[in-house]
Amino acid sequence: MLERYFQPESLMMTHGYKPELSEGAIKCPIFQTSTFVFKNAEEGKAFFQVAYGKREKEPNEELGLIYSRLNNPDLQILEERLCLWDKADECAVFESGMSAISTVMLEFLRPGDMMLYSMPVYGGTDHFINKVLPQYNIQGVGFTSDQTTEEILDHIQSLGLSDKVKMVYVETPANPTNALFDLSVCRIVADRLSYGEKEVVVCVDNTYMGPLWQNPLQLGVDLVVYSATKYIGGHSDLIAGAVLGKTKYMKRVRTLRTFLGNMAGPWTGWLLMRSLETLKVRMTQQAKNALEVADFLKNHPKVEKVYYLGHLQEGDPQYIIFKKQHTCAGAMLSFDIKGGEKEAFLFLNNLKLIKLAVSLGSTESLAEHPATMTHLDVSEEDRKRLGISERLVRLSIGVEHYSDIIWDISQALDKV
Ligand SMILES: *Cc1c(COP(=O)(O)O)cnc(C)c1O
């Protein structure tokens, strides 16, 4: 029989779910249950042996259901579906993006270790790296997208920290300016700092591009984290996170999740499965709309500069990274309005359709002011260096008709 490789979007409605185990229901029910009944004591023993790593699974054995902190059908099926987009061996879903990120850091870093991280990173991640981890004697050192491999390595060497690096953590494109980091540079830096037993893992926060437009596991990184609150959830109605990667790393992540107890609940798992059915159509439309909006802004007399990946020009080193790492320019953009905070606020306060809110990747378009909102905690010096000025406005483009989004932006700019 001819085998066919189905595209992920063709499998989002059915993959991993067996109707015969749920009274024939076409949709996976919400398994709102804390615990699962064993057929007999022998089965309970067999399930626990696998769960606690006392024996490996038999070739065709499925992980037995024990207790919802360890596994639950809604999470398990969701995790299998998420694996398809990133071509990952395994996935673990968390109750938030921050719990996914903090669990990965706690699993791969120990007191005395150091991590290299791209700047700027998401505010919560920045806080965890710079305010929480130092209390456990774990240090973070930042690097920017314009630094070369040698510059990053020289800097670490000059600090006398080369032996301590255990993780390279990258967020690309950077929020809110869309600055791109070359993942092959991150890989080389990690490999140059690895020796013997000491392995430096590379972890990418892929939230900004969702699982559709950039697949870091295919570009040589070890782990991918998501705030599933954003594109994966996509409807501004839940908080969740995910980690994906090779089995050898995911076993460790999953075990720590079991004992921190920060897995997502069945209801969130079910909502995310529903969201995944439309992931491709939503994101595709959002990206189309973003292109129209970016082109409109580029030619507007009240706009100084637009930060949009689709406007990168050949010859720009950023363009080369874009072509290498992305299949699409995405649906996040930002722009410098002429003037300062006053003009930016006038624009934001006059929007009628686009909502003034943080977060991103949802069906509705959102606008915010990074310098006084999402990036308020970034030091003034770093804000300057990273281009997060008082003039900067960030937009997350939704699925509305693009002409309505543009009309709204246009009328709000007229009031400035
Ligand atoms: C929102 C976000 C997070 C945090 O995710 P939560 O689901 O809010 O915990 C992490 N990284 C990026 C890039 C984000 O946008």
mmCIF file of N, CA and C in Angstrom, residues 149-215:
data_model
loop_
_atom_site.group_PDB
_atom_site.id
_atom_site.type_symbol
_atom_site.label_atom_id
_atom_site.label_comp_id
_atom_site.label_asym_id
_atom_site.label_seq_id
_atom_site.Cartn_x
_atom_site.Cartn_y
_atom_site.Cartn_z
ATOM 1 N N THR A 149 30.537 35.392 16.468
ATOM 2 C CA THR A 149 30.919 34.236 17.276
ATOM 3 C C THR A 149 32.137 34.567 18.133
ATOM 4 N N GLU A 150 33.161 35.134 17.480
ATOM 5 C CA GLU A 150 34.413 35.428 18.196
ATOM 6 C C GLU A 150 34.204 36.462 19.289
ATOM 7 N N GLU A 151 33.407 37.466 18.995
ATOM 8 C CA GLU A 151 33.158 38.517 19.996
ATOM 9 C C GLU A 151 32.458 37.949 21.228
ATOM 10 N N ILE A 152 31.491 37.056 20.989
ATOM 11 C CA ILE A 152 30.771 36.453 22.116
ATOM 12 C C ILE A 152 31.733 35.592 22.941
ATOM 13 N N LEU A 153 32.535 34.765 22.251
ATOM 14 C CA LEU A 153 33.465 33.878 22.956
ATOM 15 C C LEU A 153 34.549 34.666 23.691
ATOM 16 N N ASP A 154 35.050 35.728 23.047
ATOM 17 C CA ASP A 154 36.084 36.564 23.687
ATOM 18 C C ASP A 154 35.545 37.197 24.961
ATOM 19 N N HIS A 155 34.303 37.664 24.890
ATOM 20 C CA HIS A 155 33.701 38.324 26.050
ATOM 21 C C HIS A 155 33.611 37.351 27.231
ATOM 22 N N ILE A 156 33.151 36.122 26.959
ATOM 23 C CA ILE A 156 33.019 35.112 28.012
ATOM 24 C C ILE A 156 34.387 34.753 28.594
ATOM 25 N N GLN A 157 35.376 34.672 27.672
ATOM 26 C CA GLN A 157 36.729 34.344 28.109
ATOM 27 C C GLN A 157 37.295 35.441 29.017
ATOM 28 N N SER A 158 37.061 36.699 28.598
ATOM 29 C CA SER A 158 37.594 37.824 29.380
ATOM 30 C C SER A 158 36.971 37.883 30.774
ATOM 31 N N LEU A 159 35.770 37.344 30.906
ATOM 32 C CA LEU A 159 35.127 37.306 32.227
ATOM 33 C C LEU A 159 35.574 36.075 33.018
ATOM 34 N N GLY A 160 36.360 35.205 32.365
ATOM 35 C CA GLY A 160 36.841 33.981 33.008
ATOM 36 C C GLY A 160 35.730 32.974 33.258
ATOM 37 N N LEU A 161 34.709 32.967 32.380
ATOM 38 C CA LEU A 161 33.535 32.133 32.638
ATOM 39 C C LEU A 161 33.339 30.982 31.645
ATOM 40 N N SER A 162 34.300 30.817 30.703
ATOM 41 C CA SER A 162 34.115 29.817 29.636
ATOM 42 C C SER A 162 33.743 28.437 30.164
ATOM 43 N N ASP A 163 34.360 28.037 31.282
ATOM 44 C CA ASP A 163 34.129 26.686 31.805
ATOM 45 C C ASP A 163 32.766 26.539 32.462
ATOM 46 N N LYS A 164 32.124 27.655 32.737
ATOM 47 C CA LYS A 164 30.887 27.598 33.510
ATOM 48 C C LYS A 164 29.633 27.616 32.655
ATOM 49 N N VAL A 165 29.785 27.962 31.362
ATOM 50 C CA VAL A 165 28.599 28.087 30.505
ATOM 51 C C VAL A 165 27.948 26.724 30.293
ATOM 52 N N LYS A 166 26.633 26.643 30.531
ATOM 53 C CA LYS A 166 25.904 25.391 30.348
ATOM 54 C C LYS A 166 24.727 25.533 29.380
ATOM 55 N N MET A 167 24.360 26.783 29.087
ATOM 56 C CA MET A 167 23.208 26.959 28.202
ATOM 57 C C MET A 167 23.357 28.237 27.385
ATOM 58 N N VAL A 168 22.954 28.140 26.094
ATOM 59 C CA VAL A 168 22.793 29.341 25.282
ATOM 60 C C VAL A 168 21.298 29.469 25.044
ATOM 61 N N TYR A 169 20.734 30.566 25.489
ATOM 62 C CA TYR A 169 19.282 30.782 25.407
ATOM 63 C C TYR A 169 19.005 31.938 24.448
ATOM 64 N N VAL A 170 18.189 31.682 23.437
ATOM 65 C CA VAL A 170 17.983 32.678 22.383
ATOM 66 C C VAL A 170 16.512 32.941 22.122
ATOM 67 N N GLU A 171 16.194 34.202 21.939
ATOM 68 C CA GLU A 171 14.865 34.584 21.486
ATOM 69 C C GLU A 171 15.048 35.292 20.159
ATOM 70 N N THR A 172 14.584 34.698 19.091
ATOM 71 C CA THR A 172 14.723 35.318 17.773
ATOM 72 C C THR A 172 13.475 35.050 16.940
ATOM 73 N N PRO A 173 12.904 36.089 16.287
ATOM 74 C CA PRO A 173 13.289 37.491 16.305
ATOM 75 C C PRO A 173 13.106 38.100 17.693
ATOM 76 N N ALA A 174 13.950 39.090 18.007
ATOM 77 C CA ALA A 174 13.843 39.737 19.308
ATOM 78 C C ALA A 174 12.597 40.626 19.344
ATOM 79 N N ASN A 175 11.989 40.644 20.486
ATOM 80 C CA ASN A 175 10.806 41.434 20.770
ATOM 81 C C ASN A 175 11.264 42.751 21.394
ATOM 82 N N PRO A 176 10.878 43.924 20.925
ATOM 83 C CA PRO A 176 9.877 44.243 19.904
ATOM 84 C C PRO A 176 10.458 44.692 18.568
ATOM 85 N N THR A 177 11.790 44.582 18.385
ATOM 86 C CA THR A 177 12.386 45.219 17.200
ATOM 87 C C THR A 177 12.599 44.264 16.027
ATOM 88 N N ASN A 178 12.298 42.972 16.227
ATOM 89 C CA ASN A 178 12.494 41.973 15.174
ATOM 90 C C ASN A 178 13.955 41.765 14.777
ATOM 91 N N ALA A 179 14.899 42.132 15.655
ATOM 92 C CA ALA A 179 16.312 41.845 15.369
ATOM 93 C C ALA A 179 16.499 40.327 15.356
ATOM 94 N N LEU A 180 17.232 39.816 14.339
ATOM 95 C CA LEU A 180 17.390 38.367 14.190
ATOM 96 C C LEU A 180 18.732 37.888 14.723
ATOM 97 N N PHE A 181 18.713 36.753 15.408
ATOM 98 C CA PHE A 181 19.938 36.095 15.865
ATOM 99 C C PHE A 181 20.182 34.891 14.974
ATOM 100 N N ASP A 182 21.446 34.698 14.589
ATOM 101 C CA ASP A 182 21.812 33.574 13.741
ATOM 102 C C ASP A 182 21.954 32.330 14.620
ATOM 103 N N LEU A 183 21.071 31.343 14.399
ATOM 104 C CA LEU A 183 21.094 30.147 15.250
ATOM 105 C C LEU A 183 22.349 29.311 15.027
ATOM 106 N N SER A 184 22.947 29.423 13.831
ATOM 107 C CA SER A 184 24.186 28.651 13.619
ATOM 108 C C SER A 184 25.322 29.249 14.456
ATOM 109 N N VAL A 185 25.301 30.556 14.671
ATOM 110 C CA VAL A 185 26.287 31.184 15.564
ATOM 111 C C VAL A 185 26.095 30.652 16.988
ATOM 112 N N CYS A 186 24.848 30.569 17.425
ATOM 113 C CA CYS A 186 24.554 30.063 18.778
ATOM 114 C C CYS A 186 25.042 28.622 18.927
ATOM 115 N N ARG A 187 24.820 27.820 17.878
ATOM 116 C CA ARG A 187 25.256 26.420 17.905
ATOM 117 C C ARG A 187 26.782 26.330 18.023
ATOM 118 N N ILE A 188 27.482 27.136 17.208
ATOM 119 C CA ILE A 188 28.948 27.100 17.227
ATOM 120 C C ILE A 188 29.474 27.532 18.594
ATOM 121 N N VAL A 189 28.897 28.611 19.142
ATOM 122 C CA VAL A 189 29.322 29.085 20.465
ATOM 123 C C VAL A 189 29.137 27.961 21.485
ATOM 124 N N ALA A 190 27.980 27.302 21.464
ATOM 125 C CA ALA A 190 27.701 26.220 22.417
ATOM 126 C C ALA A 190 28.689 25.075 22.231
ATOM 127 N N ASP A 191 28.962 24.689 20.986
ATOM 128 C CA ASP A 191 29.870 23.569 20.732
ATOM 129 C C ASP A 191 31.303 23.904 21.150
ATOM 130 N N ARG A 192 31.695 25.162 20.928
ATOM 131 C CA ARG A 192 33.062 25.559 21.306
ATOM 132 C C ARG A 192 33.229 25.567 22.826
ATOM 133 N N LEU A 193 32.143 25.720 23.556
ATOM 134 C CA LEU A 193 32.221 25.747 25.023
ATOM 135 C C LEU A 193 31.904 24.381 25.647
ATOM 136 N N SER A 194 31.641 23.380 24.782
ATOM 137 C CA SER A 194 31.367 22.023 25.269
ATOM 138 C C SER A 194 32.654 21.208 25.199
ATOM 139 N N TYR A 195 32.891 20.369 26.186
ATOM 140 C CA TYR A 195 34.021 19.441 26.116
ATOM 141 C C TYR A 195 33.766 18.294 27.084
ATOM 142 N N GLY A 196 34.295 17.118 26.733
ATOM 143 C CA GLY A 196 34.123 15.953 27.595
ATOM 144 C C GLY A 196 32.666 15.746 27.977
ATOM 145 N N GLU A 197 32.407 15.658 29.257
ATOM 146 C CA GLU A 197 31.067 15.436 29.781
ATOM 147 C C GLU A 197 30.223 16.706 29.739
ATOM 148 N N LYS A 198 30.917 17.851 29.641
ATOM 149 C CA LYS A 198 30.196 19.122 29.724
ATOM 150 C C LYS A 198 29.547 19.483 28.397
ATOM 151 N N GLU A 199 28.224 19.451 28.391
ATOM 152 C CA GLU A 199 27.483 19.735 27.172
ATOM 153 C C GLU A 199 26.726 21.048 27.347
ATOM 154 N N VAL A 200 26.894 21.960 26.407
ATOM 155 C CA VAL A 200 26.161 23.231 26.458
ATOM 156 C C VAL A 200 24.932 23.093 25.560
ATOM 157 N N VAL A 201 23.749 23.239 26.132
ATOM 158 C CA VAL A 201 22.531 23.094 25.328
ATOM 159 C C VAL A 201 22.095 24.455 24.779
ATOM 160 N N VAL A 202 21.503 24.409 23.578
ATOM 161 C CA VAL A 202 20.962 25.622 22.966
ATOM 162 C C VAL A 202 19.443 25.534 23.029
ATOM 163 N N CYS A 203 18.828 26.567 23.607
ATOM 164 C CA CYS A 203 17.375 26.598 23.750
ATOM 165 C C CYS A 203 16.834 27.858 23.081
ATOM 166 N N VAL A 204 15.813 27.702 22.246
ATOM 167 C CA VAL A 204 15.236 28.849 21.540
ATOM 168 C C VAL A 204 13.798 29.089 21.987
ATOM 169 N N ASP A 205 13.485 30.316 22.338
ATOM 170 C CA ASP A 205 12.097 30.716 22.564
ATOM 171 C C ASP A 205 11.529 31.087 21.190
ATOM 172 N N ASN A 206 10.659 30.234 20.678
ATOM 173 C CA ASN A 206 10.145 30.399 19.310
ATOM 174 C C ASN A 206 8.745 31.010 19.286
ATOM 175 N N THR A 207 8.347 31.636 20.381
ATOM 176 C CA THR A 207 6.996 32.184 20.499
ATOM 177 C C THR A 207 6.655 33.172 19.393
ATOM 178 N N TYR A 208 7.600 34.037 19.056
ATOM 179 C CA TYR A 208 7.338 35.125 18.111
ATOM 180 C C TYR A 208 6.992 34.625 16.708
ATOM 181 N N MET A 209 7.536 33.461 16.334
ATOM 182 C CA MET A 209 7.299 32.927 15.003
ATOM 183 C C MET A 209 6.330 31.746 15.018
ATOM 184 N N GLY A 210 5.947 31.308 16.209
ATOM 185 C CA GLY A 210 5.042 30.169 16.278
ATOM 186 C C GLY A 210 5.676 28.972 15.616
ATOM 187 N N PRO A 211 4.984 27.835 15.602
ATOM 188 C CA PRO A 211 5.608 26.643 15.027
ATOM 189 C C PRO A 211 5.553 26.614 13.499
ATOM 190 N N LEU A 212 4.986 27.652 12.898
ATOM 191 C CA LEU A 212 4.773 27.633 11.454
ATOM 192 C C LEU A 212 5.929 28.246 10.671
ATOM 193 N N TRP A 213 6.499 29.302 11.186
ATOM 194 C CA TRP A 213 7.397 30.127 10.369
ATOM 195 C C TRP A 213 8.873 29.953 10.675
ATOM 196 N N GLN A 214 9.195 29.260 11.764
ATOM 197 C CA GLN A 214 10.595 28.975 12.083
ATOM 198 C C GLN A 214 10.611 27.676 12.891
ATOM 199 N N ASN A 215 11.449 26.725 12.483
ATOM 200 C CA ASN A 215 11.539 25.446 13.180
ATOM 201 C C ASN A 215 12.967 25.233 13.672
#
